[in-house]
Amino acid sequence: MKLVIFGANGPTGRLATEQALAEGHTVTAVTRRPDTYPLGGARLRVVGADVHDAGAVDRAVAGQDAVLSTLGLPYTKEPVTVYSDGVANMIKAMDVHGVRRLVCVSSMGVDPEHAPGESFTFRKLIAPMLLKMGRTLYEDMGRMEQIVRASGLDWTIIRPAGLFDGTAPTDYVVGKPRTPGRFTSRNDLADALVRSAVDSRNVDEVIEVVTTRGVPSYAGVFVKEALHIGNKR
């Protein structure tokens, strides 16, 4: 397939690109900083574009079979529009060029009701703190999800839990919202993205991806991800 990946220079975007190329697909990797993109290959095209630029997004989407969005930002108190504006431009371009398949990364923080079995400490202390820190991100992800649901495309929204760096995809769990589990490795998230796009899994569904083995301590993830030390998707 011909896949275009927005946010391709983030940790998950790079992993998804690597996996898609290894499986024989052709990838257009879209990033604002193409000069820093570390991957290469005959079936890889690196495109410099900002998702706020509708014309640049349109050119990247033309001729593709599926669109994957791995857009991500660190926590910030500033207003955020990159998710909603970005996906709106992707959908416009997809409509113009007749591309039907859209898979995008969101977050469990968009729908913060807890899964069964969550501890009191997590529900009352940790989760509220993280939701407060990421409020502007989750608000815009929520707007993004509404736009995707109303698009009329063949869409899938993937919500990871707390992200961490793994080494390879695992036997991760895919479930409906409020699937038990606090962590998602970026390898598992990237695998779920590619599988959803290529195998047409979970069409018109919001799914959660949860890693169940080899997960880190919550303290370790908090220090690295929440405290501005790499919270990008």
Tab-separated table of C-alpha atoms in Angstrom:
chain	number	residue	atom	x	y	z
A	1	MET	CA	0.000	0.000	0.000
A	2	LYS	CA	0.886	3.673	-0.264
A	3	LEU	CA	0.756	5.184	3.219
A	4	VAL	CA	1.217	8.793	4.284
A	5	ILE	CA	2.203	9.329	7.915
A	6	PHE	CA	1.768	12.748	9.514
A	7	GLY	CA	3.914	13.399	12.562
A	8	ALA	CA	6.391	10.913	11.127
A	9	ASN	CA	9.370	12.407	12.947
A	10	GLY	CA	7.946	11.641	16.384
A	11	PRO	CA	8.869	8.402	18.201
A	12	THR	CA	5.707	6.534	17.179
A	13	GLY	CA	5.765	7.944	13.654
A	14	ARG	CA	9.297	6.681	13.093
A	15	LEU	CA	8.403	3.225	14.375
A	16	ALA	CA	5.306	3.061	12.178
A	17	THR	CA	7.372	4.166	9.181
A	18	GLU	CA	10.027	1.528	9.858
A	19	GLN	CA	7.426	-1.206	10.200
A	20	ALA	CA	5.516	-0.213	7.071
A	21	LEU	CA	8.707	-0.120	5.013
A	22	ALA	CA	9.802	-3.503	6.390
A	23	GLU	CA	6.486	-4.965	5.259
A	24	GLY	CA	7.010	-3.673	1.723
A	25	HIS	CA	4.725	-0.658	1.734
A	26	THR	CA	5.568	2.744	0.269
A	27	VAL	CA	5.597	5.556	2.833
A	28	THR	CA	5.365	9.319	2.552
A	29	ALA	CA	6.713	10.647	5.865
A	30	VAL	CA	5.442	14.152	6.642
A	31	THR	CA	7.380	16.269	9.128
A	32	ARG	CA	8.005	19.954	9.755
A	33	ARG	CA	11.740	19.207	9.922
A	34	PRO	CA	12.631	16.917	7.026
A	35	ASP	CA	16.330	17.708	7.372
A	36	THR	CA	16.398	15.896	10.730
A	37	TYR	CA	14.510	12.809	9.588
A	38	PRO	CA	16.698	9.775	10.349
A	39	LEU	CA	15.197	7.164	8.023
A	40	GLY	CA	15.752	6.527	4.329
A	41	GLY	CA	15.078	4.015	1.597
A	42	ALA	CA	13.862	3.564	-1.949
A	43	ARG	CA	10.211	3.322	-0.889
A	44	LEU	CA	10.358	6.300	1.478
A	45	ARG	CA	9.537	9.873	0.494
A	46	VAL	CA	10.173	12.535	3.142
A	47	VAL	CA	8.014	15.647	2.812
A	48	GLY	CA	8.422	18.886	4.734
A	49	ALA	CA	5.000	20.244	5.666
A	50	ASP	CA	3.046	21.781	8.516
A	51	VAL	CA	-0.410	20.260	9.055
A	52	HIS	CA	-1.832	23.781	9.445
A	53	ASP	CA	-0.942	24.330	5.753
A	54	ALA	CA	-3.909	22.894	3.836
A	55	GLY	CA	-2.093	23.032	0.490
A	56	ALA	CA	0.920	21.113	1.783
A	57	VAL	CA	-1.336	18.489	3.363
A	58	ASP	CA	-3.257	18.137	0.098
A	59	ARG	CA	-0.070	17.495	-1.851
A	60	ALA	CA	1.080	14.865	0.647
A	61	VAL	CA	-2.257	13.007	0.568
A	62	ALA	CA	-2.555	12.894	-3.224
A	63	GLY	CA	-2.079	9.379	-4.574
A	64	GLN	CA	-2.131	7.614	-1.194
A	65	ASP	CA	-4.139	4.558	-0.124
A	66	ALA	CA	-4.361	5.453	3.580
A	67	VAL	CA	-3.578	8.315	5.939
A	68	LEU	CA	-2.028	7.777	9.381
A	69	SER	CA	-1.774	10.579	11.926
A	70	THR	CA	0.753	10.286	14.750
A	71	LEU	CA	0.756	13.983	15.600
A	72	GLY	CA	2.020	14.709	19.093
A	73	LEU	CA	3.041	17.577	21.357
A	74	PRO	CA	4.547	17.881	24.826
A	75	TYR	CA	2.286	19.012	27.645
A	76	THR	CA	1.650	22.744	27.491
A	77	LYS	CA	-0.617	25.326	29.097
A	78	GLU	CA	-0.998	27.133	25.778
A	79	PRO	CA	-4.059	26.587	23.549
A	80	VAL	CA	-3.581	23.688	21.124
A	81	THR	CA	-5.122	23.313	17.647
A	82	VAL	CA	-2.657	21.040	15.844
A	83	TYR	CA	-4.776	17.906	16.247
A	84	SER	CA	-8.108	19.366	15.150
A	85	ASP	CA	-6.738	21.664	12.428
A	86	GLY	CA	-4.409	18.947	11.183
A	87	VAL	CA	-7.026	16.252	10.848
A	88	ALA	CA	-9.488	18.698	9.277
A	89	ASN	CA	-6.949	19.434	6.539
A	90	MET	CA	-6.236	15.719	6.105
A	91	ILE	CA	-9.939	14.971	5.678
A	92	LYS	CA	-10.372	17.779	3.150
A	93	ALA	CA	-7.497	16.408	1.112
A	94	MET	CA	-8.792	12.853	1.392
A	95	ASP	CA	-12.180	13.943	0.084
A	96	VAL	CA	-10.542	15.689	-2.879
A	97	HIS	CA	-8.339	12.714	-3.783
A	98	GLY	CA	-10.745	9.890	-2.991
A	99	VAL	CA	-8.728	8.409	-0.120
A	100	ARG	CA	-10.982	6.530	2.319
A	101	ARG	CA	-8.821	5.072	5.110
A	102	LEU	CA	-7.848	7.257	8.077
A	103	VAL	CA	-6.171	6.046	11.278
A	104	CYS	CA	-5.197	8.550	13.954
A	105	VAL	CA	-3.687	8.516	17.426
A	106	SER	CA	-5.584	10.167	20.249
A	107	SER	CA	-5.320	9.413	23.986
A	108	MET	CA	-7.208	7.765	26.828
A	109	GLY	CA	-7.103	11.208	28.426
A	110	VAL	CA	-9.878	12.336	26.063
A	111	ASP	CA	-12.341	10.082	27.909
A	112	PRO	CA	-10.979	9.959	31.458
A	113	GLU	CA	-13.470	7.561	33.043
A	114	HIS	CA	-11.459	4.830	34.698
A	115	ALA	CA	-11.260	1.185	33.730
A	116	PRO	CA	-12.415	-1.383	36.289
A	117	GLY	CA	-9.852	-2.211	38.958
A	118	GLU	CA	-7.964	1.083	38.995
A	119	SER	CA	-6.428	1.820	42.381
A	120	PHE	CA	-7.609	4.641	44.643
A	121	THR	CA	-4.207	6.344	44.345
A	122	PHE	CA	-4.357	6.321	40.554
A	123	ARG	CA	-7.988	7.495	40.382
A	124	LYS	CA	-7.752	10.226	42.980
A	125	LEU	CA	-4.177	11.466	42.764
A	126	ILE	CA	-2.200	10.476	39.674
A	127	ALA	CA	-4.887	10.616	36.970
A	128	PRO	CA	-6.270	14.056	37.976
A	129	MET	CA	-2.743	15.499	38.007
A	130	LEU	CA	-1.959	14.149	34.532
A	131	LEU	CA	-5.304	15.296	33.151
A	132	LYS	CA	-4.670	18.793	34.477
A	133	MET	CA	-1.182	18.908	32.962
A	134	GLY	CA	-2.476	17.760	29.586
A	135	ARG	CA	-5.780	19.629	29.574
A	136	THR	CA	-5.191	21.688	26.414
A	137	LEU	CA	-3.895	18.654	24.523
A	138	TYR	CA	-6.825	16.454	25.485
A	139	GLU	CA	-9.340	19.172	24.671
A	140	ASP	CA	-7.987	19.466	21.139
A	141	MET	CA	-7.767	15.690	20.755
A	142	GLY	CA	-11.455	15.628	21.673
A	143	ARG	CA	-12.192	18.139	18.917
A	144	MET	CA	-10.125	15.995	16.541
A	145	GLU	CA	-12.143	12.903	17.430
A	146	GLN	CA	-15.418	14.711	16.745
A	147	ILE	CA	-14.169	15.806	13.315
A	148	VAL	CA	-13.004	12.273	12.482
A	149	ARG	CA	-16.284	10.679	13.577
A	150	ALA	CA	-18.255	13.095	11.374
A	151	SER	CA	-15.982	12.679	8.341
A	152	GLY	CA	-17.866	9.876	6.600
A	153	LEU	CA	-14.526	8.154	5.960
A	154	ASP	CA	-13.387	4.672	6.989
A	155	TRP	CA	-11.743	5.822	10.201
A	156	THR	CA	-10.159	4.353	13.291
A	157	ILE	CA	-9.202	6.323	16.404
A	158	ILE	CA	-6.533	4.685	18.564
A	159	ARG	CA	-6.181	5.748	22.198
A	160	PRO	CA	-2.975	4.654	23.931
A	161	ALA	CA	-2.454	4.784	27.683
A	162	GLY	CA	0.777	6.085	29.242
A	163	LEU	CA	3.401	5.846	26.522
A	164	PHE	CA	6.817	4.319	27.034
A	165	ASP	CA	9.648	3.047	24.824
A	166	GLY	CA	9.711	-0.708	24.270
A	167	THR	CA	11.919	-2.842	22.065
A	168	ALA	CA	9.466	-4.725	19.836
A	169	PRO	CA	5.709	-5.246	19.479
A	170	THR	CA	4.171	-7.499	22.130
A	171	ASP	CA	0.909	-9.396	22.471
A	172	TYR	CA	-0.854	-6.166	23.320
A	173	VAL	CA	-4.573	-5.878	24.032
A	174	VAL	CA	-6.966	-4.012	21.750
A	175	GLY	CA	-10.293	-3.133	23.327
A	176	LYS	CA	-13.116	-0.669	23.611
A	177	PRO	CA	-12.783	2.455	25.781
A	178	ARG	CA	-11.937	1.786	29.442
A	179	THR	CA	-9.896	-1.310	28.701
A	180	PRO	CA	-7.909	-2.107	31.889
A	181	GLY	CA	-4.255	-1.097	31.674
A	182	ARG	CA	-2.133	1.997	32.283
A	183	PHE	CA	0.660	1.693	29.718
A	184	THR	CA	1.206	1.416	25.965
A	185	SER	CA	4.604	0.877	24.399
A	186	ARG	CA	5.230	2.942	21.305
A	187	ASN	CA	6.127	-0.254	19.440
A	188	ASP	CA	2.672	-1.659	20.185
A	189	LEU	CA	1.007	1.618	19.218
A	190	ALA	CA	2.906	1.732	15.920
A	191	ASP	CA	1.979	-1.877	15.194
A	192	ALA	CA	-1.696	-1.182	15.895
A	193	LEU	CA	-1.561	1.838	13.561
A	194	VAL	CA	-0.092	-0.102	10.675
A	195	ARG	CA	-2.315	-3.137	11.234
A	196	SER	CA	-5.444	-0.983	11.319
A	197	ALA	CA	-4.495	0.816	8.106
A	198	VAL	CA	-3.213	-2.148	6.109
A	199	ASP	CA	-5.595	-4.871	7.314
A	200	SER	CA	-8.685	-2.629	7.592
A	201	ARG	CA	-9.168	-3.507	11.249
A	202	ASN	CA	-11.521	-1.671	13.621
A	203	VAL	CA	-13.183	0.479	10.967
A	204	ASP	CA	-15.399	3.237	12.414
A	205	GLU	CA	-14.287	2.374	15.941
A	206	VAL	CA	-12.493	4.015	18.839
A	207	ILE	CA	-10.065	1.489	20.298
A	208	GLU	CA	-7.593	1.440	23.142
A	209	VAL	CA	-4.214	-0.267	22.919
A	210	VAL	CA	-2.772	-1.584	26.184
A	211	THR	CA	0.594	-3.248	26.781
A	212	THR	CA	0.353	-5.980	29.402
A	213	ARG	CA	3.914	-7.240	29.834
A	214	GLY	CA	7.289	-5.577	30.206
A	215	VAL	CA	5.694	-2.373	31.456
A	216	PRO	CA	7.727	0.120	33.502
A	217	SER	CA	6.963	1.609	36.884
A	218	TYR	CA	4.508	4.459	36.922
A	219	ALA	CA	7.116	6.701	38.528
A	220	GLY	CA	9.529	6.099	35.658
A	221	VAL	CA	6.956	6.919	33.001
A	222	PHE	CA	5.832	10.009	34.905
A	223	VAL	CA	9.341	11.411	35.185
A	224	LYS	CA	10.180	10.862	31.516
A	225	GLU	CA	6.847	11.631	29.847
A	226	ALA	CA	4.899	14.027	32.030
A	227	LEU	CA	7.719	16.331	33.068
A	228	HIS	CA	8.430	17.603	29.541
A	229	ILE	CA	11.152	15.008	28.910
A	230	GLY	CA	9.571	13.515	25.826
A	231	ASN	CA	5.786	13.358	25.854
A	232	LYS	CA	5.481	13.327	22.079
A	233	ARG	CA	3.480	10.604	20.410
